[in-house]
PDB file of C-alpha atoms in Angstrom:
ATOM      1  CA  UNK A   1     112.324-109.693  28.600  1.00 46.00           C
ATOM      2  CA  UNK A   2     112.281-107.796  25.471  1.00 46.00           C
ATOM      3  CA  UNK A   3     109.385-105.004  25.647  1.00 46.00           C
ATOM      4  CA  UNK A   4     107.828-104.195  22.627  1.00 46.00           C
ATOM      5  CA  UNK A   5     106.506-100.861  21.030  1.00 46.00           C
ATOM      6  CA  UNK A   6     103.626 -99.820  19.154  1.00 46.00           C
ATOM      7  CA  UNK A   7     103.621 -97.797  16.459  1.00 44.00           C
ATOM      8  CA  UNK A   8     100.093 -96.096  16.282  1.00 45.00           C
ATOM      9  CA  UNK A   9      98.263 -96.942  13.397  1.00 44.00           C
ATOM     10  CA  UNK A  10      97.885 -93.256  12.555  1.00 41.00           C
ATOM     11  CA  UNK A  11     100.757 -92.738  12.940  1.00 43.00           C
ATOM     12  CA  UNK A  12     101.119 -95.687   9.682  1.00 44.00           C
ATOM     13  CA  UNK A  13      98.868 -94.164   7.884  1.00 46.00           C
ATOM     14  CA  UNK A  14      99.524 -92.251   4.389  1.00 48.00           C
ATOM     15  CA  UNK A  15      99.489 -87.674   4.442  1.00 50.00           C
ATOM     16  CA  UNK A  16      97.090 -86.407   1.926  1.00 47.00           C
ATOM     17  CA  UNK A  17      99.445 -84.054   0.142  1.00 48.00           C
ATOM     18  CA  UNK A  18     100.047 -80.705   0.558  1.00 49.00           C
ATOM     19  CA  UNK A  19      97.749 -78.177  -2.029  1.00 48.00           C
ATOM     20  CA  UNK A  20     100.942 -77.673  -4.888  1.00 54.00           C
ATOM     21  CA  UNK A  21     101.251 -73.719  -5.672  1.00 52.00           C
ATOM     22  CA  UNK A  22      99.702 -75.008  -9.267  1.00 53.00           C
ATOM     23  CA  UNK A  23      96.229 -76.217  -7.407  1.00 51.00           C
ATOM     24  CA  UNK A  24      96.077 -72.835  -5.411  1.00 53.00           C
ATOM     25  CA  UNK A  25      96.512 -70.651  -7.913  1.00 53.00           C
ATOM     26  CA  UNK A  26      93.637 -72.128  -9.161  1.00 52.00           C
ATOM     27  CA  UNK A  27      91.554 -72.082  -6.461  1.00 58.00           C
ATOM     28  CA  UNK A  28      92.246 -68.022  -6.244  1.00 63.00           C
ATOM     29  CA  UNK A  29      92.175 -67.362  -9.415  1.00 80.00           C
ATOM     30  CA  UNK A  30      87.947 -68.392  -9.226  1.00 85.00           C
ATOM     31  CA  UNK A  31      87.384 -65.434  -7.215  1.00 90.00           C
ATOM     32  CA  UNK A  32      89.146 -63.062  -9.841  1.00 91.00           C
ATOM     33  CA  UNK A  33      87.314 -64.514 -12.632  1.00 91.00           C
ATOM     34  CA  UNK A  34      83.730 -64.725 -10.931  1.00 93.00           C
ATOM     35  CA  UNK A  35      84.632 -60.751 -10.040  1.00 90.00           C
ATOM     36  CA  UNK A  36      85.207 -60.021 -13.556  1.00 89.00           C
ATOM     37  CA  UNK A  37      82.292 -61.741 -15.034  1.00 91.00           C
ATOM     38  CA  UNK A  38      80.368 -60.000 -12.543  1.00 91.00           C
ATOM     39  CA  UNK A  39      81.664 -56.553 -13.908  1.00 85.00           C
ATOM     40  CA  UNK A  40      80.885 -57.601 -16.704  1.00 85.00           C
ATOM     41  CA  UNK A  41      76.842 -58.089 -15.969  1.00 85.00           C
ATOM     42  CA  UNK A  42      76.748 -54.968 -14.866  1.00 79.00           C
ATOM     43  CA  UNK A  43      78.772 -53.175 -17.643  1.00 71.00           C
ATOM     44  CA  UNK A  44      76.193 -54.794 -19.452  1.00 78.00           C
ATOM     45  CA  UNK A  45      73.402 -53.758 -17.918  1.00 77.00           C
ATOM     46  CA  UNK A  46      72.529 -57.125 -16.913  1.00 87.00           C
ATOM     47  CA  UNK A  47      72.288 -55.915 -13.316  1.00 87.00           C
ATOM     48  CA  UNK A  48      71.005 -52.544 -13.119  1.00 81.00           C
ATOM     49  CA  UNK A  49      72.356 -49.272 -10.994  1.00 77.00           C
ATOM     50  CA  UNK A  50      70.874 -49.995  -7.477  1.00 81.00           C
ATOM     51  CA  UNK A  51      69.249 -53.793  -7.986  1.00 88.00           C
ATOM     52  CA  UNK A  52      69.951 -56.361  -5.398  1.00 92.00           C
ATOM     53  CA  UNK A  53      72.587 -58.655  -6.917  1.00 93.00           C
ATOM     54  CA  UNK A  54      71.092 -62.692  -6.012  1.00 94.00           C
ATOM     55  CA  UNK A  55      72.151 -63.754  -2.959  1.00 93.00           C
ATOM     56  CA  UNK A  56      75.847 -66.041  -1.801  1.00 92.00           C
ATOM     57  CA  UNK A  57      73.919 -69.168  -2.036  1.00 93.00           C
ATOM     58  CA  UNK A  58      72.194 -68.679  -5.279  1.00 94.00           C
ATOM     59  CA  UNK A  59      75.752 -66.974  -7.009  1.00 95.00           C
ATOM     60  CA  UNK A  60      77.367 -70.370  -5.394  1.00 94.00           C
ATOM     61  CA  UNK A  61      75.111 -72.203  -7.292  1.00 94.00           C
ATOM     62  CA  UNK A  62      75.458 -70.698 -10.359  1.00 94.00           C
ATOM     63  CA  UNK A  63      79.492 -70.463 -10.258  1.00 93.00           C
ATOM     64  CA  UNK A  64      79.482 -73.754  -9.554  1.00 92.00           C
ATOM     65  CA  UNK A  65      81.650 -72.844  -6.782  1.00 93.00           C
ATOM     66  CA  UNK A  66      81.873 -72.093  -1.807  1.00 93.00           C
ATOM     67  CA  UNK A  67      80.305 -69.091  -0.693  1.00 93.00           C
ATOM     68  CA  UNK A  68      83.650 -68.578   0.125  1.00 93.00           C
ATOM     69  CA  UNK A  69      84.772 -67.484  -2.851  1.00 93.00           C
ATOM     70  CA  UNK A  70      82.075 -65.343  -3.672  1.00 94.00           C
ATOM     71  CA  UNK A  71      82.672 -63.568  -1.051  1.00 93.00           C
ATOM     72  CA  UNK A  72      85.995 -62.870  -2.365  1.00 93.00           C
ATOM     73  CA  UNK A  73      84.711 -61.890  -5.420  1.00 92.00           C
ATOM     74  CA  UNK A  74      82.206 -59.524  -3.707  1.00 93.00           C
ATOM     75  CA  UNK A  75      84.335 -57.465  -1.762  1.00 90.00           C
ATOM     76  CA  UNK A  76      86.454 -57.417  -5.062  1.00 86.00           C
ATOM     77  CA  UNK A  77      84.227 -55.683  -6.416  1.00 86.00           C
ATOM     78  CA  UNK A  78      82.397 -54.211  -4.040  1.00 83.00           C
ATOM     79  CA  UNK A  79      86.221 -52.388  -3.158  1.00 76.00           C
ATOM     80  CA  UNK A  80      85.926 -50.752  -6.939  1.00 71.00           C
ATOM     81  CA  UNK A  81      83.248 -49.241  -6.414  1.00 68.00           C
ATOM     82  CA  UNK A  82      81.319 -51.197  -8.424  1.00 78.00           C
ATOM     83  CA  UNK A  83      78.893 -52.884  -5.176  1.00 86.00           C
ATOM     84  CA  UNK A  84      78.168 -52.228  -2.227  1.00 83.00           C
ATOM     85  CA  UNK A  85      76.619 -53.429   0.695  1.00 85.00           C
ATOM     86  CA  UNK A  86      73.981 -53.191   3.029  1.00 82.00           C
ATOM     87  CA  UNK A  87      73.396 -54.984   6.424  1.00 80.00           C
ATOM     88  CA  UNK A  88      70.700 -57.379   6.492  1.00 84.00           C
ATOM     89  CA  UNK A  89      69.375 -56.740   3.022  1.00 87.00           C
ATOM     90  CA  UNK A  90      72.009 -56.990   0.474  1.00 91.00           C
ATOM     91  CA  UNK A  91      74.697 -56.444  -2.003  1.00 92.00           C
ATOM     92  CA  UNK A  92      73.651 -54.060  -4.457  1.00 89.00           C
ATOM     93  CA  UNK A  93      74.667 -52.071  -7.861  1.00 87.00           C
ATOM     94  CA  UNK A  94      75.916 -48.189  -6.999  1.00 77.00           C
ATOM     95  CA  UNK A  95      73.679 -46.527  -8.554  1.00 67.00           C
ATOM     96  CA  UNK A  96      75.460 -42.476  -9.432  1.00 62.00           C
ATOM     97  CA  UNK A  97      78.455 -40.789  -8.902  1.00 66.00           C
ATOM     98  CA  UNK A  98      76.915 -36.374  -8.390  1.00 75.00           C
ATOM     99  CA  UNK A  99      79.041 -33.634  -9.166  1.00 74.00           C
ATOM    100  CA  UNK A 100      78.039 -30.903  -6.684  1.00 80.00           C
ATOM    101  CA  UNK A 101      78.577 -27.650  -6.853  1.00 77.00           C
ATOM    102  CA  UNK A 102      80.059 -25.531  -3.718  1.00 82.00           C
ATOM    103  CA  UNK A 103      78.037 -22.262  -4.594  1.00 80.00           C
ATOM    104  CA  UNK A 104      77.900 -18.905  -2.887  1.00 85.00           C
ATOM    105  CA  UNK A 105      74.207 -19.253  -1.740  1.00 86.00           C
ATOM    106  CA  UNK A 106      74.497 -23.491  -0.855  1.00 83.00           C
ATOM    107  CA  UNK A 107      70.418 -25.288  -1.163  1.00 79.00           C
ATOM    108  CA  UNK A 108      70.633 -28.907  -0.972  1.00 81.00           C
ATOM    109  CA  UNK A 109      67.302 -29.434  -2.793  1.00 73.00           C
ATOM    110  CA  UNK A 110      69.065 -26.699  -5.653  1.00 73.00           C
ATOM    111  CA  UNK A 111      71.351 -28.437  -6.309  1.00 75.00           C
ATOM    112  CA  UNK A 112      70.270 -31.990  -6.497  1.00 72.00           C
ATOM    113  CA  UNK A 113      67.858 -30.055  -9.546  1.00 67.00           C
ATOM    114  CA  UNK A 114      71.007 -29.004 -11.062  1.00 62.00           C
ATOM    115  CA  UNK A 115      72.640 -32.576 -11.088  1.00 63.00           C
ATOM    116  CA  UNK A 116      68.969 -33.609 -12.231  1.00 64.00           C
ATOM    117  CA  UNK A 117      68.320 -35.636  -9.318  1.00 67.00           C
ATOM    118  CA  UNK A 118      65.220 -35.277  -6.718  1.00 73.00           C
ATOM    119  CA  UNK A 119      66.867 -35.204  -2.929  1.00 78.00           C
ATOM    120  CA  UNK A 120      66.146 -34.043   0.612  1.00 84.00           C
ATOM    121  CA  UNK A 121      67.654 -33.885   3.814  1.00 92.00           C
ATOM    122  CA  UNK A 122      67.185 -36.156   7.186  1.00 94.00           C
ATOM    123  CA  UNK A 123      67.219 -35.295  10.625  1.00 97.00           C
ATOM    124  CA  UNK A 124      68.160 -38.551  12.273  1.00 97.00           C
ATOM    125  CA  UNK A 125      68.772 -37.186  15.354  1.00 97.00           C
ATOM    126  CA  UNK A 126      69.143 -33.185  17.250  1.00 98.00           C
ATOM    127  CA  UNK A 127      70.815 -32.929  20.792  1.00 98.00           C
ATOM    128  CA  UNK A 128      71.987 -29.541  22.827  1.00 98.00           C
ATOM    129  CA  UNK A 129      75.795 -29.613  23.332  1.00 98.00           C
ATOM    130  CA  UNK A 130      78.031 -26.655  24.797  1.00 98.00           C
ATOM    131  CA  UNK A 131      80.629 -25.375  21.891  1.00 98.00           C
ATOM    132  CA  UNK A 132      83.861 -26.840  21.965  1.00 97.00           C
ATOM    133  CA  UNK A 133      86.968 -23.770  21.126  1.00 97.00           C
ATOM    134  CA  UNK A 134      86.712 -24.315  17.268  1.00 95.00           C
ATOM    135  CA  UNK A 135      83.414 -24.337  17.011  1.00 97.00           C
ATOM    136  CA  UNK A 136      82.899 -21.008  18.851  1.00 98.00           C
ATOM    137  CA  UNK A 137      85.299 -19.077  16.445  1.00 97.00           C
ATOM    138  CA  UNK A 138      83.781 -20.042  13.919  1.00 97.00           C
ATOM    139  CA  UNK A 139      80.301 -19.734  15.109  1.00 98.00           C
ATOM    140  CA  UNK A 140      81.701 -15.989  16.173  1.00 98.00           C
ATOM    141  CA  UNK A 141      80.427 -17.127  20.266  1.00 98.00           C
ATOM    142  CA  UNK A 142      81.077 -17.618  23.272  1.00 97.00           C
ATOM    143  CA  UNK A 143      83.069 -21.059  24.445  1.00 94.00           C
ATOM    144  CA  UNK A 144      80.761 -23.737  25.871  1.00 97.00           C
ATOM    145  CA  UNK A 145      77.727 -21.882  24.508  1.00 98.00           C
ATOM    146  CA  UNK A 146      74.402 -23.743  24.084  1.00 98.00           C
ATOM    147  CA  UNK A 147      74.257 -24.626  19.956  1.00 98.00           C
ATOM    148  CA  UNK A 148      72.083 -26.390  18.277  1.00 98.00           C
ATOM    149  CA  UNK A 149      73.357 -30.137  17.032  1.00 98.00           C
ATOM    150  CA  UNK A 150      71.512 -31.532  14.125  1.00 98.00           C
ATOM    151  CA  UNK A 151      71.969 -34.974  12.751  1.00 98.00           C
ATOM    152  CA  UNK A 152      71.854 -35.020   8.990  1.00 97.00           C
ATOM    153  CA  UNK A 153      71.796 -37.133   5.711  1.00 96.00           C
ATOM    154  CA  UNK A 154      71.749 -36.044   2.664  1.00 92.00           C
ATOM    155  CA  UNK A 155      69.906 -38.031  -0.042  1.00 87.00           C
ATOM    156  CA  UNK A 156      69.232 -38.576  -3.291  1.00 79.00           C
ATOM    157  CA  UNK A 157      66.853 -40.706  -5.861  1.00 69.00           C
ATOM    158  CA  UNK A 158      66.989 -42.540  -2.124  1.00 69.00           C
ATOM    159  CA  UNK A 159      70.188 -42.823  -0.979  1.00 74.00           C
ATOM    160  CA  UNK A 160      72.740 -41.521   1.607  1.00 85.00           C
ATOM    161  CA  UNK A 161      74.948 -38.167  -0.335  1.00 88.00           C
ATOM    162  CA  UNK A 162      76.083 -36.976   2.399  1.00 93.00           C
ATOM    163  CA  UNK A 163      76.363 -37.566   6.029  1.00 97.00           C
ATOM    164  CA  UNK A 164      76.701 -34.327   8.729  1.00 97.00           C
ATOM    165  CA  UNK A 165      76.744 -32.535  11.302  1.00 98.00           C
ATOM    166  CA  UNK A 166      75.488 -28.819  11.604  1.00 98.00           C
ATOM    167  CA  UNK A 167      75.319 -26.168  14.989  1.00 98.00           C
ATOM    168  CA  UNK A 168      73.233 -23.432  15.674  1.00 98.00           C
ATOM    169  CA  UNK A 169      73.503 -20.462  17.560  1.00 98.00           C
ATOM    170  CA  UNK A 170      70.822 -21.228  20.794  1.00 98.00           C
ATOM    171  CA  UNK A 171      68.623 -19.332  21.809  1.00 98.00           C
ATOM    172  CA  UNK A 172      68.823 -17.906  18.053  1.00 98.00           C
ATOM    173  CA  UNK A 173      67.329 -20.997  16.234  1.00 98.00           C
ATOM    174  CA  UNK A 174      65.380 -23.186  19.088  1.00 98.00           C
ATOM    175  CA  UNK A 175      62.750 -24.884  16.974  1.00 97.00           C
ATOM    176  CA  UNK A 176      64.617 -25.103  14.148  1.00 98.00           C
ATOM    177  CA  UNK A 177      64.382 -28.805  14.454  1.00 98.00           C
ATOM    178  CA  UNK A 178      61.419 -29.046  13.801  1.00 98.00           C
ATOM    179  CA  UNK A 179      61.235 -26.885  10.786  1.00 97.00           C
ATOM    180  CA  UNK A 180      63.801 -28.986   9.129  1.00 96.00           C
ATOM    181  CA  UNK A 181      62.030 -32.378  10.092  1.00 96.00           C
ATOM    182  CA  UNK A 182      58.897 -31.464   7.782  1.00 96.00           C
ATOM    183  CA  UNK A 183      60.429 -30.427   5.020  1.00 93.00           C
ATOM    184  CA  UNK A 184      63.310 -31.773   4.602  1.00 92.00           C
ATOM    185  CA  UNK A 185      64.930 -28.021   4.590  1.00 93.00           C
ATOM    186  CA  UNK A 186      67.672 -26.262   6.336  1.00 95.00           C
ATOM    187  CA  UNK A 187      66.418 -22.924   3.929  1.00 95.00           C
ATOM    188  CA  UNK A 188      62.700 -23.771   5.559  1.00 95.00           C
ATOM    189  CA  UNK A 189      64.096 -24.194   8.590  1.00 97.00           C
ATOM    190  CA  UNK A 190      66.259 -20.533   8.011  1.00 98.00           C
ATOM    191  CA  UNK A 191      63.087 -18.613   6.408  1.00 97.00           C
ATOM    192  CA  UNK A 192      61.040 -19.722   9.561  1.00 97.00           C
ATOM    193  CA  UNK A 193      63.601 -17.756  11.709  1.00 98.00           C
ATOM    194  CA  UNK A 194      63.683 -14.774   9.658  1.00 97.00           C
ATOM    195  CA  UNK A 195      66.625 -15.671   7.353  1.00 97.00           C
ATOM    196  CA  UNK A 196      65.297 -14.185   4.120  1.00 95.00           C
ATOM    197  CA  UNK A 197      68.471 -15.199   2.539  1.00 95.00           C
ATOM    198  CA  UNK A 198      72.364 -16.331   3.702  1.00 96.00           C
ATOM    199  CA  UNK A 199      75.889 -17.279   2.050  1.00 95.00           C
ATOM    200  CA  UNK A 200      78.312 -19.337   2.315  1.00 95.00           C
ATOM    201  CA  UNK A 201      81.365 -17.948   4.353  1.00 95.00           C
ATOM    202  CA  UNK A 202      84.416 -20.605   3.333  1.00 93.00           C
ATOM    203  CA  UNK A 203      84.696 -24.147   2.887  1.00 94.00           C
ATOM    204  CA  UNK A 204      87.532 -26.578   3.358  1.00 95.00           C
ATOM    205  CA  UNK A 205      87.946 -29.394   2.185  1.00 95.00           C
ATOM    206  CA  UNK A 206      90.144 -32.548   2.506  1.00 96.00           C
ATOM    207  CA  UNK A 207      90.150 -36.549   2.311  1.00 95.00           C
ATOM    208  CA  UNK A 208      90.148 -38.936   5.141  1.00 96.00           C
ATOM    209  CA  UNK A 209      89.348 -42.832   6.251  1.00 96.00           C
ATOM    210  CA  UNK A 210      85.568 -42.462   7.857  1.00 95.00           C
ATOM    211  CA  UNK A 211      85.099 -44.437  10.870  1.00 96.00           C
ATOM    212  CA  UNK A 212      82.820 -47.033  11.302  1.00 94.00           C
ATOM    213  CA  UNK A 213      79.450 -44.959  12.082  1.00 95.00           C
ATOM    214  CA  UNK A 214      79.995 -42.699   9.646  1.00 96.00           C
ATOM    215  CA  UNK A 215      81.135 -45.551   6.556  1.00 92.00           C
ATOM    216  CA  UNK A 216      77.730 -47.165   6.980  1.00 90.00           C
ATOM    217  CA  UNK A 217      75.384 -43.718   6.648  1.00 92.00           C
ATOM    218  CA  UNK A 218      76.496 -44.221   3.486  1.00 89.00           C
ATOM    219  CA  UNK A 219      76.964 -47.009   2.862  1.00 81.00           C
ATOM    220  CA  UNK A 220      80.008 -47.974   2.138  1.00 81.00           C
ATOM    221  CA  UNK A 221      83.091 -49.818   3.334  1.00 82.00           C
ATOM    222  CA  UNK A 222      85.669 -48.710   5.837  1.00 89.00           C
ATOM    223  CA  UNK A 223      88.838 -48.871   3.144  1.00 85.00           C
ATOM    224  CA  UNK A 224      87.199 -46.924   1.216  1.00 85.00           C
ATOM    225  CA  UNK A 225      88.001 -43.001   1.871  1.00 92.00           C
ATOM    226  CA  UNK A 226      85.648 -40.408   1.775  1.00 95.00           C
ATOM    227  CA  UNK A 227      85.558 -36.325   1.079  1.00 95.00           C
ATOM    228  CA  UNK A 228      85.373 -33.996   4.706  1.00 97.00           C
ATOM    229  CA  UNK A 229      84.498 -30.593   4.399  1.00 96.00           C
ATOM    230  CA  UNK A 230      84.148 -27.696   7.213  1.00 97.00           C
ATOM    231  CA  UNK A 231      82.137 -25.172   6.404  1.00 96.00           C
ATOM    232  CA  UNK A 232      80.750 -21.835   7.905  1.00 97.00           C
ATOM    233  CA  UNK A 233      77.023 -20.358   6.066  1.00 97.00           C
ATOM    234  CA  UNK A 234      76.313 -16.329   7.458  1.00 97.00           C
ATOM    235  CA  UNK A 235      73.522 -14.317   6.986  1.00 97.00           C
ATOM    236  CA  UNK A 236      72.814 -10.889   5.226  1.00 97.00           C
ATOM    237  CA  UNK A 237      74.818  -9.235   8.114  1.00 97.00           C
ATOM    238  CA  UNK A 238      77.906 -11.647   7.499  1.00 97.00           C
ATOM    239  CA  UNK A 239      76.325 -13.037  11.166  1.00 98.00           C
ATOM    240  CA  UNK A 240      77.816 -17.061  11.243  1.00 98.00           C
ATOM    241  CA  UNK A 241      74.993 -19.073  11.583  1.00 98.00           C
ATOM    242  CA  UNK A 242      75.306 -22.096  11.119  1.00 98.00           C
ATOM    243  CA  UNK A 243      79.347 -24.256  10.656  1.00 98.00           C
ATOM    244  CA  UNK A 244      78.221 -28.042   9.658  1.00 98.00           C
ATOM    245  CA  UNK A 245      80.428 -31.166   9.110  1.00 98.00           C
ATOM    246  CA  UNK A 246      79.808 -33.379   6.271  1.00 97.00           C
ATOM    247  CA  UNK A 247      81.359 -36.367   4.824  1.00 97.00           C
ATOM    248  CA  UNK A 248      81.019 -37.334   1.368  1.00 94.00           C
ATOM    249  CA  UNK A 249      81.137 -40.952  -0.372  1.00 90.00           C
ATOM    250  CA  UNK A 250      84.728 -39.665  -2.216  1.00 85.00           C
ATOM    251  CA  UNK A 251      84.010 -42.633  -5.706  1.00 74.00           C
ATOM    252  CA  UNK A 252      80.747 -41.598  -5.571  1.00 76.00           C
ATOM    253  CA  UNK A 253      80.878 -37.911  -5.271  1.00 83.00           C
ATOM    254  CA  UNK A 254      82.952 -34.849  -6.554  1.00 81.00           C
ATOM    255  CA  UNK A 255      83.048 -31.624  -5.753  1.00 85.00           C
ATOM    256  CA  UNK A 256      83.420 -28.809  -7.867  1.00 82.00           C
ATOM    257  CA  UNK A 257      83.879 -24.909  -5.826  1.00 83.00           C
ATOM    258  CA  UNK A 258      81.441 -21.977  -7.970  1.00 75.00           C
ATOM    259  CA  UNK A 259      83.006 -18.675  -7.525  1.00 59.00           C
ATOM    260  CA  UNK A 260      79.839 -16.995  -8.459  1.00 64.00           C
ATOM    261  CA  UNK A 261      76.378 -17.948  -8.188  1.00 57.00           C
TER     262      UNK A 261
END
């Protein structure tokens, strides 16, 4: 008796040819050309600073490609600092780069005015914490002392310019949070607590990669570096009144250290 082996029809069907190097290169070049076209449109003012771009679907139809290709083009422009993505809102043209001066008498609203911008501070969180060893040294208070911690976003023309954590000794600055929330000004908060003038004791500036939460507050990807500034402010008697940790978008901000007012 002779046995017969049947070959599945699928094995006899012709297999699709693998994409050639030329075809893959052509496909990959689509997103590069689209990114270049969008960058040129931004340069010519077709899309203005702060303007939201058309949706991915609309751009895909405009360029005759799929949405994956559009996403790749937009991601490239975001990495260059030309665009930013706001979750749930869309993709926007980056608005401006700001040159800020770190001066002896730091005043956020005055710094914004000198840069030709309108700015204010917005409190996003507040809590009472125990001072770490580093915070205690900076504020010249005993370790584990009570501090007021404010989470703050500094905005310029409605866009985030920096986010920060600010620490103030308690009980001296009980109630400062309410004043800052109402006025958008740390200076106003100090004035309400009897501090008529204060100066910057020192600032330390480094570059680092942001954590996800910091990047989200600054409307930037985690792959883009930030400028990290640690500073201490003192009253006219030289007593530390504020220790701050602030993060600035590195590609949208330059910091100039001024040695006098």
